[in-house]
Each structure stands twice: as structure tokens, then as C-alpha cells.
CSV table of C-alpha atoms and ligand atoms in Angstrom, one decimal:
chain,number,residue,atom,x,y,z
A,20,MET,CA,-14.6,6.9,13.4
A,21,PRO,CA,-15.2,5.6,10.1
A,22,ARG,CA,-12.3,4.9,8.0
A,23,THR,CA,-12.6,5.9,4.4
A,24,PRO,CA,-11.9,2.7,2.1
A,25,LEU,CA,-8.5,3.0,-0.2
A,26,ILE,CA,-8.3,1.2,-3.3
A,27,ALA,CA,-4.8,1.3,-4.5
A,28,GLY,CA,-3.5,-0.3,-7.5
A,29,ASN,CA,0.4,-1.2,-8.0
A,30,TRP,CA,1.3,-1.2,-11.5
A,31,LYS,CA,4.9,-2.4,-10.6
A,32,MET,CA,7.2,-2.8,-13.7
A,33,TYR,CA,4.4,-2.7,-16.5
A,34,LEU,CA,3.1,-0.2,-18.9
A,35,ASN,CA,4.9,2.4,-21.0
A,36,ARG,CA,3.6,6.1,-20.7
A,37,ALA,CA,0.8,5.9,-23.5
A,38,GLU,CA,-0.3,2.8,-21.8
A,39,ALA,CA,-0.1,4.0,-18.4
A,40,VAL,CA,-2.0,7.4,-19.3
A,41,ARG,CA,-4.6,5.3,-21.1
A,42,LEU,CA,-5.3,3.2,-18.2
A,43,ALA,CA,-5.3,6.2,-15.7
A,44,ALA,CA,-7.9,7.8,-17.7
A,45,ALA,CA,-10.0,4.7,-17.5
A,46,VAL,CA,-9.5,4.6,-13.5
A,47,ALA,CA,-10.4,8.4,-13.2
A,48,ALA,CA,-13.7,7.5,-15.2
A,49,ALA,CA,-14.4,4.5,-13.2
A,50,SER,CA,-14.0,6.7,-10.1
A,51,GLN,CA,-16.2,9.5,-10.9
A,52,GLY,CA,-18.5,10.6,-8.5
A,53,LEU,CA,-17.5,8.2,-5.8
A,54,THR,CA,-17.2,10.0,-2.3
A,55,ASP,CA,-17.3,7.3,-0.1
A,56,ARG,CA,-13.9,5.8,-1.2
A,57,GLU,CA,-10.5,6.7,-2.3
A,58,VAL,CA,-8.4,5.5,-5.3
A,59,MET,CA,-5.0,5.4,-5.7
A,60,ILE,CA,-2.6,4.3,-8.7
A,61,ALA,CA,1.1,3.8,-8.6
A,62,PRO,CA,2.8,3.7,-12.1
A,63,PRO,CA,6.2,3.0,-12.6
A,64,PHE,CA,8.4,6.1,-12.0
A,65,THR,CA,8.8,6.7,-15.8
A,66,ALA,CA,5.0,7.2,-16.2
A,67,LEU,CA,4.4,9.1,-13.1
A,68,ASN,CA,4.3,12.9,-14.1
A,69,ALA,CA,2.3,11.7,-17.4
A,70,VAL,CA,-0.2,9.8,-15.0
A,71,ALA,CA,-0.3,12.7,-12.6
A,72,GLU,CA,-1.2,15.2,-15.5
A,73,ALA,CA,-3.7,12.6,-16.9
A,74,VAL,CA,-5.7,12.4,-13.5
A,75,ARG,CA,-5.3,16.2,-12.5
A,76,GLY,CA,-8.5,17.7,-11.3
A,77,THR,CA,-10.1,14.1,-10.5
A,78,ALA,CA,-10.1,12.5,-7.1
A,79,VAL,CA,-7.4,9.7,-8.2
A,80,LYS,CA,-4.4,10.0,-6.0
A,81,VAL,CA,-1.1,9.1,-7.6
A,82,ALA,CA,1.9,7.1,-5.8
A,83,GLY,CA,5.4,6.3,-6.3
A,84,GLN,CA,6.5,2.5,-5.7
A,85,ASN,CA,9.3,3.4,-3.6
A,86,VAL,CA,11.2,6.4,-2.4
A,87,GLY,CA,14.8,7.3,-1.4
A,88,TRP,CA,15.5,8.6,2.0
A,89,GLU,CA,17.9,11.4,0.9
A,90,LYS,CA,16.8,14.7,-0.7
A,91,GLU,CA,19.3,14.4,-3.3
A,92,GLY,CA,22.9,13.1,-3.8
A,93,ALA,CA,25.0,10.3,-5.1
A,94,PHE,CA,22.4,7.5,-4.9
A,95,THR,CA,22.2,6.0,-8.3
A,96,GLY,CA,18.8,4.5,-9.0
A,97,GLU,CA,17.1,6.2,-6.1
A,98,VAL,CA,14.4,8.7,-6.5
A,99,SER,CA,14.1,11.2,-3.8
A,100,PRO,CA,10.8,12.3,-1.9
A,101,PRO,CA,10.9,15.9,-3.5
A,102,MET,CA,11.3,14.4,-6.9
A,103,LEU,CA,8.3,12.3,-6.3
A,104,LEU,CA,6.2,15.2,-5.2
A,105,ASP,CA,7.7,17.2,-8.3
A,106,ALA,CA,6.2,14.6,-10.3
A,107,GLY,CA,2.9,14.7,-9.0
A,108,ALA,CA,2.7,12.1,-6.5
A,109,GLU,CA,0.9,12.6,-3.0
A,110,MET,CA,1.4,8.9,-1.7
A,111,VAL,CA,4.3,6.2,-1.9
A,112,ILE,CA,4.4,2.7,-1.3
A,113,ILE,CA,7.3,1.5,1.0
A,114,GLY,CA,8.5,-1.9,1.9
A,115,HIS,CA,6.7,-4.0,-0.8
A,116,SER,CA,7.5,-7.5,-0.5
A,117,GLU,CA,9.0,-7.5,-3.8
A,118,ARG,CA,11.5,-4.7,-2.6
A,119,ARG,CA,12.2,-6.9,0.6
A,120,GLN,CA,12.6,-10.4,-1.2
A,121,VAL,CA,14.0,-9.4,-4.7
A,122,PHE,CA,16.1,-6.4,-3.4
A,123,GLY,CA,17.2,-7.1,-0.2
A,124,GLU,CA,15.4,-4.2,1.6
A,125,ASP,CA,15.4,-4.7,5.5
A,126,ASN,CA,13.3,-3.2,7.8
A,127,ALA,CA,16.2,-0.5,9.0
A,128,MET,CA,16.2,0.8,5.3
A,129,ILE,CA,12.1,1.0,5.1
A,130,SER,CA,12.2,2.8,8.3
A,131,LEU,CA,14.2,5.2,6.8
A,132,ARG,CA,12.1,5.4,3.5
A,133,LEU,CA,9.0,5.8,5.5
A,134,ARG,CA,10.4,8.5,7.8
A,135,ALA,CA,11.7,10.4,4.7
A,136,ALA,CA,8.5,10.1,3.0
A,137,LEU,CA,6.5,11.6,6.1
A,138,GLN,CA,9.1,14.5,6.7
A,139,HIS,CA,8.4,15.6,3.1
A,140,GLY,CA,4.6,15.3,3.2
A,141,LEU,CA,3.9,12.2,1.1
A,142,ALA,CA,1.7,9.8,2.6
A,143,PRO,CA,3.1,6.4,3.0
A,144,ILE,CA,1.7,2.8,2.6
A,145,LEU,CA,3.8,0.5,4.8
A,146,CYS,CA,3.6,-3.1,3.6
A,147,VAL,CA,4.0,-5.7,6.0
A,148,GLY,CA,3.5,-9.6,5.7
A,149,GLU,CA,4.9,-13.1,6.3
A,150,THR,CA,6.3,-15.4,3.8
A,151,LEU,CA,4.7,-19.0,3.5
A,152,THR,CA,7.6,-20.4,5.6
A,153,GLU,CA,7.0,-18.2,8.2
A,154,ARG,CA,3.4,-18.7,8.5
A,155,GLU,CA,3.7,-22.4,8.4
A,156,ALA,CA,6.3,-22.1,11.4
A,157,GLY,CA,3.6,-20.2,13.4
A,158,SER,CA,5.5,-17.0,13.2
A,159,THR,CA,3.1,-14.6,11.5
A,160,PHE,CA,2.3,-12.3,14.3
A,161,THR,CA,6.0,-12.0,15.3
A,162,VAL,CA,7.0,-11.3,12.0
A,163,VAL,CA,4.5,-8.6,11.3
A,164,GLU,CA,4.9,-7.0,14.8
A,165,GLU,CA,8.8,-6.8,14.0
A,166,GLN,CA,8.1,-5.1,10.8
A,167,LEU,CA,5.8,-2.7,12.5
A,168,ALA,CA,8.0,-1.7,15.3
A,169,GLN,CA,10.9,-1.4,13.2
A,170,GLY,CA,9.3,0.5,10.1
A,171,LEU,CA,7.4,2.8,12.3
A,172,ALA,CA,10.4,3.5,14.6
A,173,ASP,CA,10.3,7.2,15.5
A,174,VAL,CA,7.0,8.0,13.4
A,175,THR,CA,5.2,10.4,15.8
A,176,ALA,CA,1.4,10.0,16.5
A,177,ALA,CA,0.4,13.0,13.9
A,178,GLN,CA,2.7,11.2,11.3
A,179,MET,CA,0.9,7.8,11.9
A,180,GLY,CA,-2.3,9.7,11.2
A,181,LYS,CA,-1.0,10.0,7.6
A,182,THR,CA,0.5,6.6,7.5
A,183,VAL,CA,-1.6,3.6,5.7
A,184,ILE,CA,-0.7,0.0,6.3
A,185,ALA,CA,-1.1,-2.9,3.8
A,186,TYR,CA,-1.0,-6.4,5.3
A,187,GLU,CA,0.3,-8.5,2.2
A,188,PRO,CA,1.0,-12.2,2.9
A,189,VAL,CA,4.0,-13.0,0.6
A,190,TRP,CA,2.5,-16.3,-0.4
A,191,ALA,CA,-0.2,-14.5,-1.7
A,192,ILE,CA,1.0,-12.0,-3.9
A,193,GLY,CA,1.0,-12.7,-7.6
A,194,THR,CA,0.4,-16.3,-6.8
A,195,GLY,CA,-3.6,-16.5,-7.5
A,196,LYS,CA,-3.7,-17.6,-3.5
A,197,THR,CA,-5.8,-15.2,-1.8
A,198,ALA,CA,-5.5,-15.3,2.1
A,199,SER,CA,-9.2,-16.4,3.2
A,200,LYS,CA,-11.3,-13.5,4.7
A,201,GLU,CA,-10.6,-15.0,8.1
A,202,GLN,CA,-7.0,-15.2,7.7
A,203,ALA,CA,-6.6,-11.6,6.5
A,204,GLN,CA,-9.3,-10.3,9.2
A,205,GLU,CA,-7.3,-12.0,11.9
A,206,VAL,CA,-4.0,-10.4,10.8
A,207,HIS,CA,-5.6,-7.0,10.3
A,208,ALA,CA,-7.2,-7.2,14.0
A,209,PHE,CA,-3.9,-8.0,15.3
A,210,ILE,CA,-2.1,-5.1,13.5
A,211,ARG,CA,-4.6,-2.7,14.8
A,212,ALA,CA,-4.0,-4.3,18.2
A,213,VAL,CA,-0.2,-3.7,17.9
A,214,LEU,CA,-0.7,0.0,16.6
A,215,SER,CA,-2.6,0.6,19.8
A,216,ARG,CA,-0.1,-0.5,21.7
A,217,PHE,CA,2.3,1.9,20.0
A,218,TYR,CA,0.0,4.7,19.7
A,219,GLU,CA,-3.5,5.7,21.5
A,220,LYS,CA,-6.3,3.4,20.7
A,221,THR,CA,-8.3,6.1,19.0
A,222,LEU,CA,-5.4,6.7,16.7
A,223,ALA,CA,-5.0,3.1,15.9
A,224,GLY,CA,-8.6,3.1,15.2
A,225,ARG,CA,-8.5,5.6,12.5
A,226,VAL,CA,-5.4,4.0,10.5
A,227,ARG,CA,-6.5,2.5,7.5
A,228,ILE,CA,-5.1,-1.2,6.9
A,229,LEU,CA,-5.3,-2.5,3.3
A,230,TYR,CA,-5.2,-6.0,2.2
A,231,GLY,CA,-3.1,-7.4,-0.5
A,232,GLY,CA,-2.5,-10.5,-2.2
A,233,SER,CA,-4.3,-11.6,-5.5
A,234,VAL,CA,-7.5,-9.4,-4.9
A,235,LYS,CA,-9.6,-9.8,-7.7
A,236,ALA,CA,-13.3,-8.8,-8.9
A,237,GLU,CA,-14.4,-11.8,-7.5
A,238,ASN,CA,-13.0,-11.6,-3.9
A,239,VAL,CA,-12.9,-7.9,-3.2
A,240,ASP,CA,-16.6,-7.9,-1.8
A,241,SER,CA,-16.1,-10.6,0.9
A,242,LEU,CA,-12.7,-9.1,1.7
A,243,MET,CA,-14.0,-5.6,2.1
A,244,ALA,CA,-17.0,-6.7,4.4
A,245,GLN,CA,-14.4,-7.6,7.2
A,246,PRO,CA,-14.4,-5.2,10.0
A,247,ASP,CA,-10.7,-4.5,10.1
A,248,ILE,CA,-10.0,-4.4,6.3
A,249,ASP,CA,-10.1,-0.7,5.1
A,250,GLY,CA,-9.2,-1.3,1.3
A,251,VAL,CA,-7.1,-3.1,-1.1
A,252,LEU,CA,-3.6,-3.0,-2.6
A,253,VAL,CA,-3.9,-4.7,-6.0
A,254,GLY,CA,-1.3,-5.8,-8.4
A,255,GLY,CA,-2.2,-7.9,-11.2
A,256,ALA,CA,-6.1,-7.0,-11.4
A,257,SER,CA,-5.3,-3.1,-11.3
A,258,LEU,CA,-3.5,-3.7,-14.7
A,259,ASN,CA,-7.0,-4.6,-16.4
A,260,ALA,CA,-9.3,-1.5,-16.6
A,261,LYS,CA,-12.5,-3.5,-16.2
A,262,ALA,CA,-11.4,-5.8,-13.2
A,263,PHE,CA,-10.0,-2.7,-11.5
A,264,GLU,CA,-13.1,-0.9,-12.2
A,265,ARG,CA,-15.1,-3.7,-10.4
A,266,ILE,CA,-12.8,-3.8,-7.6
A,267,ILE,CA,-13.1,0.1,-7.2
A,268,HIS,CA,-17.1,-0.5,-7.1
A,269,PHE,CA,-16.9,-3.1,-4.4
A,270,THR,CA,-19.9,-3.4,-2.5
B,1307,LIG,C1,0.9,-6.0,-4.9
B,1307,LIG,O1,1.5,-5.9,-6.1
B,1307,LIG,O2,0.9,-5.5,-3.8
B,1307,LIG,C2,-0.1,-7.3,-5.2
B,1307,LIG,C3,-0.6,-7.5,-4.1
B,1307,LIG,O3,-0.1,-8.1,-6.3
B,1307,LIG,P1,-1.1,-9.1,-6.8
B,1307,LIG,O4,-2.4,-8.4,-6.6
B,1307,LIG,O5,-0.8,-9.3,-8.0
B,1307,LIG,O6,-1.1,-10.4,-5.9
């Protein structure tokens, strides 16, 4: 079964509401008429609703950059799944390496966030990936498998059908160093093999696996030509309307 490519932009902690709305309008215009791919943008929480309103009626999907695991309560700084839905998000990024590295989120916490998102009908993008030290120690596959096993704990087959995986080697994020297309394909194929051990092979064959890590206009085509790369999660280059437009229009 063919997998519809997903081009996702992660705006991180950038852009005020006016800037975000301007960029969202440019992304919507760049995506117009494209039916063979999906486009998603993840603005900061403060601009989420404004961006959702700006792209309403277009095919562009809006995502949160993280999500709390409780519906409501005394959880200062967290944003719950119903709040994200209320603001207009359909998707959410979970387990981004910046959350893991800078804010100490571990696999157990990420699993809670993922299951909460799914229970409330948000489609999650679960990010996995090794650090440079882990790659150099030869433990890339072990680390990624552990992140998948713990992150996807208790996720049913039906829920897995709505989940997207993003392979983001930590050493490639925001560093300008992209994994080679061979390095990326190798890990993507490994992820699909792990998923087909956890779930049915046909389901594993339907799951979209995105690559993230210094994706740019110049390297998107060769990455997207790999058989197990089903889209890209783009940080820096998604903040530039022209660059992201070129990425959306990968060939
Ligand atoms: C990201 O934020 O997920 C990311 C991959 O960033 P960049 O494209 O800037 O490396």
C-alpha cells in the first residue's frame, strides 16, 4: 500500500503570532493543489490557534510541539490534548530530541504523552534517534529499538495506524550535518522491521517514517527517493517560506 508523503515543519520556539500567520499563509499557498502529499506545520503554542485559523479550509495540518498527558489539572507549563484540539491542532510532535536532551524527557514520559494524544484523537509523530556518542559506540539500533519499544508501549494496532514515526539522529538536528541517504534509509528500514515485529507486517508497511535532521531544499529530493523515507520533519528550513516551498515540492 503506498504511503502518502508527509512534509512537516517544526517551528520550535520561533515566530510571534503575526509572523506565524504570514508564514502559514505562504505554506498554504505553496501547498495548494498538491494531492499526492500532506503538509503539516507545528507553531509554538502561542500561535497555534492563529495559525489554525489562517490555514482553515486548506489541506495544511496544524500540530502541537508537545502535549501533556492529563486532561486538566495542576500541571504548570503543560498543554493538554483537549486544549490542543480546541486550538485547532490535529497532530502533535512527541519525544523531539530537544525535549529529551534539554528537558530530560524520558521514554516513560514520552509513552504517557503518546497514549494521551491517541486517546484524544490527536495523530502523534513519535521522534526517535541516537546521539553522536551512541552512533560512534555502534548502539544506534539498540537505542532506536528501545525508544520504539517504550514509546509505543500499549499502543494498539488501530492506534499505530494513526501514528507517524520520525527518525531524527540527534547529531544531525540543527547542525547542518545531514545523515547520508544511505545512513537514513538503513535506520528507516530497521524501524520498519522493528514495527513488523511489534505489529502485523502489513500495518508496519503502512506506517509513515519521516527523516529529520538538517533537511534542506538541496537534499530533500535524494532523501525522499529512498524506499523507506516517507516524508521529512524540518526545523530550520521550515522557517524560510521559499526553502520550505521547495521542500514541499520535492520530486
Ligand atoms: C527538527 O527540529 O526536528 C529538526 C530536524 O531541525 P533541523 O531541520 O533544523 O535540523
